[in-house]
PDB file of C-alpha atoms in Angstrom:
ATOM      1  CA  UNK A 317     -23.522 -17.567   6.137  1.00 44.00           C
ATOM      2  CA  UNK A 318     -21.602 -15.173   4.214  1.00 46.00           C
ATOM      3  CA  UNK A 319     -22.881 -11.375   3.392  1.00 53.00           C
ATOM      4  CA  UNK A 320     -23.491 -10.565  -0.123  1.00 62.00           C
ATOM      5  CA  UNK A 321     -21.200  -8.140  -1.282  1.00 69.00           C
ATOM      6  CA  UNK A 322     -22.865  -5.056  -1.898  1.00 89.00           C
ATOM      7  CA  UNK A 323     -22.460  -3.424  -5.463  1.00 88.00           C
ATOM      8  CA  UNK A 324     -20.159  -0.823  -4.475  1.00 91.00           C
ATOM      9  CA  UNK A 325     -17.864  -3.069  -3.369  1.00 91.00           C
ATOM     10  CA  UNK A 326     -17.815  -5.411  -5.830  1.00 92.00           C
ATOM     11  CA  UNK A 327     -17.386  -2.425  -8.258  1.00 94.00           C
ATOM     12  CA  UNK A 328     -14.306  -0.944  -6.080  1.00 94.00           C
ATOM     13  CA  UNK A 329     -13.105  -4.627  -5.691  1.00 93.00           C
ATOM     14  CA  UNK A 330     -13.335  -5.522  -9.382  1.00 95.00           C
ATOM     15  CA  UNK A 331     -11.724  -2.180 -10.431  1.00 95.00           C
ATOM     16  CA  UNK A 332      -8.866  -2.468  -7.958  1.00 94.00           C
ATOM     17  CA  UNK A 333      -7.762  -5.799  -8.954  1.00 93.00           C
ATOM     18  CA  UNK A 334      -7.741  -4.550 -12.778  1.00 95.00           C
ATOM     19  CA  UNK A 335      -6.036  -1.336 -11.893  1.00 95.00           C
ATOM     20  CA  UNK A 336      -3.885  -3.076  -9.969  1.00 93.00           C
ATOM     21  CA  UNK A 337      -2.692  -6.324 -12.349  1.00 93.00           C
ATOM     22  CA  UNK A 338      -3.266  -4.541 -15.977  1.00 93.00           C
ATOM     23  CA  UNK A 339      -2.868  -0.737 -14.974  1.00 92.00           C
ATOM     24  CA  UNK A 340      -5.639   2.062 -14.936  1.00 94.00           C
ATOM     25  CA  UNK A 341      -5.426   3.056 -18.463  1.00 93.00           C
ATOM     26  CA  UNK A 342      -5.423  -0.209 -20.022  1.00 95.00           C
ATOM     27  CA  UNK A 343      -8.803  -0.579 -17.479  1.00 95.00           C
ATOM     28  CA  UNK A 344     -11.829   0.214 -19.754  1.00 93.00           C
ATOM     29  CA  UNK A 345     -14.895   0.969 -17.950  1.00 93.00           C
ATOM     30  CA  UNK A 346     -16.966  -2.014 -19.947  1.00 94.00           C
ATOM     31  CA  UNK A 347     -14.515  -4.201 -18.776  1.00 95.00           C
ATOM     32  CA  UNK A 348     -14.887  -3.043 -15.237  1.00 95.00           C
ATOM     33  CA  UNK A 349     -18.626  -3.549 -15.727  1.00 94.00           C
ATOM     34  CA  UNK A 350     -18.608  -7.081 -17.307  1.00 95.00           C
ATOM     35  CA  UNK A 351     -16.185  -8.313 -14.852  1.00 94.00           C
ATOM     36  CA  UNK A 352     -17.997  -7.022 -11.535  1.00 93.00           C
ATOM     37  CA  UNK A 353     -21.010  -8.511 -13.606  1.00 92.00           C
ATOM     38  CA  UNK A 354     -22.967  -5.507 -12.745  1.00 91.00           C
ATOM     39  CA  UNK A 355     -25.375  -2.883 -15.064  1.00 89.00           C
ATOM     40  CA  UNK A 356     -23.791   0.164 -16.901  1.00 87.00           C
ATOM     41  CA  UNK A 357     -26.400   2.045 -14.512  1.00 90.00           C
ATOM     42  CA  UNK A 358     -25.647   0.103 -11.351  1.00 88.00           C
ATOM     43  CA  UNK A 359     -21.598   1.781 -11.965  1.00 90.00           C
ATOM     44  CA  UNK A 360     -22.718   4.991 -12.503  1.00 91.00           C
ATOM     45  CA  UNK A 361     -25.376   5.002  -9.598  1.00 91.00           C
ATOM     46  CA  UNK A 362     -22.094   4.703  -7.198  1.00 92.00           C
ATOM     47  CA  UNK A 363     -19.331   6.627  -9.539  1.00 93.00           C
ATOM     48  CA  UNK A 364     -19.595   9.560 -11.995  1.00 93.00           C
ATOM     49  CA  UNK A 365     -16.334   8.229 -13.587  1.00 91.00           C
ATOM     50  CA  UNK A 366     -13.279   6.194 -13.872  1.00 91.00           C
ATOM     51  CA  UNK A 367     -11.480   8.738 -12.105  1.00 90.00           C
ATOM     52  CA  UNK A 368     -13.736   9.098  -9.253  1.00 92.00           C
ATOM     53  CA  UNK A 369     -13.449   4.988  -9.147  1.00 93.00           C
ATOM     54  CA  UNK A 370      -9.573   5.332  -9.434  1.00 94.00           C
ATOM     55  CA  UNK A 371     -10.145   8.113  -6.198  1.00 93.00           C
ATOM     56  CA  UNK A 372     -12.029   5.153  -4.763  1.00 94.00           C
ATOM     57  CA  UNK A 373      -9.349   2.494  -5.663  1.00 94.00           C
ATOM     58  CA  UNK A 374      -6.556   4.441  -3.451  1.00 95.00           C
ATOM     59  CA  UNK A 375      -9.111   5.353  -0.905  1.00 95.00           C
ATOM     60  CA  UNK A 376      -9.442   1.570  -0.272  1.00 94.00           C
ATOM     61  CA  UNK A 377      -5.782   0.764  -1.178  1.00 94.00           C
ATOM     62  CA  UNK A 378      -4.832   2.546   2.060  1.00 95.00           C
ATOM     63  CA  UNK A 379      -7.235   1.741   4.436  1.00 95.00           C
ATOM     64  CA  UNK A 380      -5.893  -2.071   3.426  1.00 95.00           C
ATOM     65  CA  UNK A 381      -2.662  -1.199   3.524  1.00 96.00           C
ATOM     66  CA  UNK A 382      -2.888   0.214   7.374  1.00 96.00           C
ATOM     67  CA  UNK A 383      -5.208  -2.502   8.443  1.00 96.00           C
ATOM     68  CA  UNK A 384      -3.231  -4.999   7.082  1.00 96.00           C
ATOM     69  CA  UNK A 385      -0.288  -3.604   9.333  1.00 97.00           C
ATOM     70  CA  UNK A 386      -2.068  -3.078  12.790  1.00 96.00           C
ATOM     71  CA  UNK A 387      -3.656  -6.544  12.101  1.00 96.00           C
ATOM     72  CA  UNK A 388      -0.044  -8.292  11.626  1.00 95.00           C
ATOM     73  CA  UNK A 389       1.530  -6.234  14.208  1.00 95.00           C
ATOM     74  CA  UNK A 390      -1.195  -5.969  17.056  1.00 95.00           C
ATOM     75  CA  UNK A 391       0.484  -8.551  19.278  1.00 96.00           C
ATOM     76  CA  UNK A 392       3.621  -6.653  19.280  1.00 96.00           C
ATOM     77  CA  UNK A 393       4.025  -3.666  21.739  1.00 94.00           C
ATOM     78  CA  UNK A 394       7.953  -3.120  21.583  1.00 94.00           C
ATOM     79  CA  UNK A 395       8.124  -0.254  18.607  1.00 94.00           C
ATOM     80  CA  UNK A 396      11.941  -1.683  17.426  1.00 94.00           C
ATOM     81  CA  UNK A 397      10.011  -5.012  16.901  1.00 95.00           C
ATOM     82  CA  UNK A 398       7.263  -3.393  15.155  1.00 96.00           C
ATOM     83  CA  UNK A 399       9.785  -1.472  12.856  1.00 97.00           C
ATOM     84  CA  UNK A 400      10.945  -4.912  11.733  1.00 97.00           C
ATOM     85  CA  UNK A 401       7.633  -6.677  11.343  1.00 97.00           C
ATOM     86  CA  UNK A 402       6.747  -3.663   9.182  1.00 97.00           C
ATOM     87  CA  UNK A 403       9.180  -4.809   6.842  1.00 97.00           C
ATOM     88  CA  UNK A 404       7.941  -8.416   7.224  1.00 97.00           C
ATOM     89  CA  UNK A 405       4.574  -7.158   6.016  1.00 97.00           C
ATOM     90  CA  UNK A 406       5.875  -5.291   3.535  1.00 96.00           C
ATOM     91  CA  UNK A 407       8.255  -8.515   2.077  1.00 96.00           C
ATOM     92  CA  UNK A 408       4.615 -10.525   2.682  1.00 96.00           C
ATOM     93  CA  UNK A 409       2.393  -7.538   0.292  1.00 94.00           C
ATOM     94  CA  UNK A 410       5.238  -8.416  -2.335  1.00 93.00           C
ATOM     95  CA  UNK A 411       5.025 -12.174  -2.165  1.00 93.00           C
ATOM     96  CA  UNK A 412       0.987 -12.699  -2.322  1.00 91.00           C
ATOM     97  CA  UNK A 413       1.154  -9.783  -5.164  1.00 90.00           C
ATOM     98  CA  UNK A 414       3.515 -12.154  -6.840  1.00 89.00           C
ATOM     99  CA  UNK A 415       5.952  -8.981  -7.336  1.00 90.00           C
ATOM    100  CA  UNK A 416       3.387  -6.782  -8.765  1.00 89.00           C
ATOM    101  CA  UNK A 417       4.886  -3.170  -6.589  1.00 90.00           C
ATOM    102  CA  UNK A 418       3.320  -0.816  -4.472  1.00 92.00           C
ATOM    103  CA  UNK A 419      -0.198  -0.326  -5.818  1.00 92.00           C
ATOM    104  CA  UNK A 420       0.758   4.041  -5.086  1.00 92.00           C
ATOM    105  CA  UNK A 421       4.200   3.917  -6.732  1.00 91.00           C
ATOM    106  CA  UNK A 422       2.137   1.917  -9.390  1.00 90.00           C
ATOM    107  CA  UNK A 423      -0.404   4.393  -9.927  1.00 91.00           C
ATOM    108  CA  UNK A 424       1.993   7.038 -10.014  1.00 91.00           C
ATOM    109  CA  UNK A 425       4.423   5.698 -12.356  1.00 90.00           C
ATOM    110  CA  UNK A 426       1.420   5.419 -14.564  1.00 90.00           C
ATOM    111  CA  UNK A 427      -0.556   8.518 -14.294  1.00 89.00           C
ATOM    112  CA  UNK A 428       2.536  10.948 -13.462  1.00 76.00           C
ATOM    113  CA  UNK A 429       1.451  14.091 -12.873  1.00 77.00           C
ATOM    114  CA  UNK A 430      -1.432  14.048 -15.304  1.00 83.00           C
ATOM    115  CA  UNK A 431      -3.698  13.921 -12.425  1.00 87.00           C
ATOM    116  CA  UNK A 432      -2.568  16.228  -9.173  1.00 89.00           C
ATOM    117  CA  UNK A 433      -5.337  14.589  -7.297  1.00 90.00           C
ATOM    118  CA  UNK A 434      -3.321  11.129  -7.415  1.00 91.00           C
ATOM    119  CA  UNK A 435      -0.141  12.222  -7.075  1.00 91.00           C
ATOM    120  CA  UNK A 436      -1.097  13.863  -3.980  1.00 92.00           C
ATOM    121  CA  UNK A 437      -2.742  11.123  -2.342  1.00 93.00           C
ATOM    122  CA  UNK A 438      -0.474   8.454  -3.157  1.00 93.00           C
ATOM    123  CA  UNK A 439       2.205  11.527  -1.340  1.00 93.00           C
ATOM    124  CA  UNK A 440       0.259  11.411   1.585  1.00 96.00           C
ATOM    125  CA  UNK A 441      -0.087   8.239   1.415  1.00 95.00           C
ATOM    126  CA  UNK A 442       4.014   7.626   1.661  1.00 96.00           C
ATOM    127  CA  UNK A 443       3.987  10.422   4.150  1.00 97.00           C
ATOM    128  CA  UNK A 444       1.471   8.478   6.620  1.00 97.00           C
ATOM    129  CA  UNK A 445       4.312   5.388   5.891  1.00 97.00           C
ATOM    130  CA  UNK A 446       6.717   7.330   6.760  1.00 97.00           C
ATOM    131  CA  UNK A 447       5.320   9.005  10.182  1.00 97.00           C
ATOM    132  CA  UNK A 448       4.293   5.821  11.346  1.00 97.00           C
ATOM    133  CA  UNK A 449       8.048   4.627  11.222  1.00 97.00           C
ATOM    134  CA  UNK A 450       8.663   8.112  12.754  1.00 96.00           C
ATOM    135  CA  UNK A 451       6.583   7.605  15.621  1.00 96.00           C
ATOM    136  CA  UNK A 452       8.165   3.826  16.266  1.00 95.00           C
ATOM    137  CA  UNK A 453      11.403   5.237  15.987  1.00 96.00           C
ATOM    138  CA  UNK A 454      10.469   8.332  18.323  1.00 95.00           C
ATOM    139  CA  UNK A 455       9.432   5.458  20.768  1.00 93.00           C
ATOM    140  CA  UNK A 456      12.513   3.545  20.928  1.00 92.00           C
ATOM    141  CA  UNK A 457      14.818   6.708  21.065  1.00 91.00           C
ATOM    142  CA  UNK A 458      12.241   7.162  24.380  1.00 89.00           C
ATOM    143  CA  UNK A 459      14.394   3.974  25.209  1.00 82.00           C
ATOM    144  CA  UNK A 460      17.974   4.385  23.973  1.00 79.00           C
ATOM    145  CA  UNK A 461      20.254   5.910  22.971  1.00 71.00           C
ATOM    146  CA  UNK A 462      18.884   7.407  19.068  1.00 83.00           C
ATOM    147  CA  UNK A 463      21.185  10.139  18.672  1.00 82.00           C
ATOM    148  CA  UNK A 464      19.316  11.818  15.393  1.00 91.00           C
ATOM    149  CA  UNK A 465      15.457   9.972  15.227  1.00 93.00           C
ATOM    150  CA  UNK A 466      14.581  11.860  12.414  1.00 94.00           C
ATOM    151  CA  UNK A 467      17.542  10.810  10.214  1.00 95.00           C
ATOM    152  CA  UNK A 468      16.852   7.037  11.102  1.00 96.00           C
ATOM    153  CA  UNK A 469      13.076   7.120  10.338  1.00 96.00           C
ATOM    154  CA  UNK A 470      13.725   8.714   7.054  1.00 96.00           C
ATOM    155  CA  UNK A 471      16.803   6.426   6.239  1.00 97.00           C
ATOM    156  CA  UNK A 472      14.340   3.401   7.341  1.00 97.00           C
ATOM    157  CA  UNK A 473      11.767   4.309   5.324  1.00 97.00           C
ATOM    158  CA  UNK A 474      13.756   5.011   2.087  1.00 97.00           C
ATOM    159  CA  UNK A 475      15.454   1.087   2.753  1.00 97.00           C
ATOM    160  CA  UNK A 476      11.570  -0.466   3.049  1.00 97.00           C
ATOM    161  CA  UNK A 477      10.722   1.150  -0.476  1.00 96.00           C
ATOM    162  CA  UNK A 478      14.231   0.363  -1.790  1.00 96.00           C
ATOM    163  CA  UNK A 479      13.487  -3.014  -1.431  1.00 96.00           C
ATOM    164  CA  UNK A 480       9.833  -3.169  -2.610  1.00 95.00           C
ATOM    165  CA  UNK A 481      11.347  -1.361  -5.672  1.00 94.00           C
ATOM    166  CA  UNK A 482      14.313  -3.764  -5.744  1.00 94.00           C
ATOM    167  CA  UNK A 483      12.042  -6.969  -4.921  1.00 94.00           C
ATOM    168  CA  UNK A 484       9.401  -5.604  -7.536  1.00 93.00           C
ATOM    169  CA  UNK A 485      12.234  -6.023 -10.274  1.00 93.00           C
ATOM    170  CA  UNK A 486      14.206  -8.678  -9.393  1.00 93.00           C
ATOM    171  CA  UNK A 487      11.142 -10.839  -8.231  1.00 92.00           C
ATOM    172  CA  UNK A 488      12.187 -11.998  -5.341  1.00 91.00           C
ATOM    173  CA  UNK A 489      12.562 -11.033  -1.805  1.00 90.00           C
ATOM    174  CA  UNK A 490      16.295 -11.039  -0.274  1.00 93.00           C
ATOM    175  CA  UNK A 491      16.452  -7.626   0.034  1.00 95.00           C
ATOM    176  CA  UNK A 492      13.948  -7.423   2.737  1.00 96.00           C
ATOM    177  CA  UNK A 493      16.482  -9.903   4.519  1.00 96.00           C
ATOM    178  CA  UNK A 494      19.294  -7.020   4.045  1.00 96.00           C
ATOM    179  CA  UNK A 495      16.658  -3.814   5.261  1.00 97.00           C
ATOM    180  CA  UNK A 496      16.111  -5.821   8.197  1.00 96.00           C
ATOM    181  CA  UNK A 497      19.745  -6.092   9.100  1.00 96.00           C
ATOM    182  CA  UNK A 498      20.567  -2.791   8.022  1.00 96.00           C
ATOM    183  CA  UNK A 499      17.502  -1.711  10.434  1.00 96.00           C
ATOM    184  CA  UNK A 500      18.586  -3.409  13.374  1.00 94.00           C
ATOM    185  CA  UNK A 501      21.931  -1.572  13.229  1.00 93.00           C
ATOM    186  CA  UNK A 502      20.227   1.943  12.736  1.00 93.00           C
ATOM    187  CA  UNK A 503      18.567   1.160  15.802  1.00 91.00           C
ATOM    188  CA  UNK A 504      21.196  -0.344  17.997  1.00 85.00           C
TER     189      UNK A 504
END
């Protein structure tokens, strides 16, 4: 038998999806409440306000986002190997969001630097991407012969978001075909 969701979640659940499909100002907090089927009181028993649920939205964003990668990459232990099922997750978040983006570039695009707070998670968010490929690249330069490690993480990262930006508006998902050939030679 399945746990009831508990109202928090539902709330951060409901809200995410909404931020996420229709974009956080064109969210209302009624509709928030009305879809997640909850009291006014039951959302603001667990937020003070749409920005602390937005805080709560990237919060859970990430922790999906790095789950989702150890979960699809667990079986693999050889870091080149990793590097390229990274961008097979990465060409899967785009197909089951049916093209929708990166829920951080998303949030950014939208808010801008209205609110620091966002702009610096969804940063450090990119920057926890980005040492991750870092430390797989620092692995297999253990191995070979990597002759500038940082240069190839940061060239490997900026080709992953290239093509979620390029997938994103072209709606489809070739270019994740061309990273992963493009990786393979950075790290031959």
């Amino acid at each position: 038998m399945m746990k009831k969701e508990k109202v928090r979640e539902r709330i951060i659940r409901v809200a995410s999806d909404l931020f996420y499909k229709q974009g956080y100002n064109s969210t209302g907090i009624n509709q928030i409440i009305a879809e997640a089927d909850i009291a006014i009181g039951s959302l603001y028993n667990h937020f003070s306000s749409k920005n602390d649920l937005l805080q709560a939205y990237l919060i859970k964003e990430e922790l999906d986002w790095f789950e989702g990668f150890e979960n699809s990459t667990s079986k693999i232990s050889d870091p080149k190997e990793k590097i390229l099922a990274l961008i097979d997750y990465r060409k899967k978040l785009q197909q089951t969001s049916k093209f929708a983006g990166c829920h951080f570039i998303k949030i950014v695009s939208e808010i801008g630097e209205g609110n620091p707070s966002v702009s610096a998670f969804a940063k450090q968010h990119k920057e926890k991407q980005k040492d991750l490929i870092k430390t797989l690249v620092n692995e297999c330069a253990a191995k070979g012969q990597i002759a500038d490690p940082d240069l190839i993480a940061e060239s490997i990262f900026l080709l992953i978001e290239g093509a979620v930006v390029t997938s994103t508006i072209n709606r489809q998902n070739d270019s994740f075909a061309k990273v992963k050939k493009m990786t393979q030679g950075l790290l031959s």
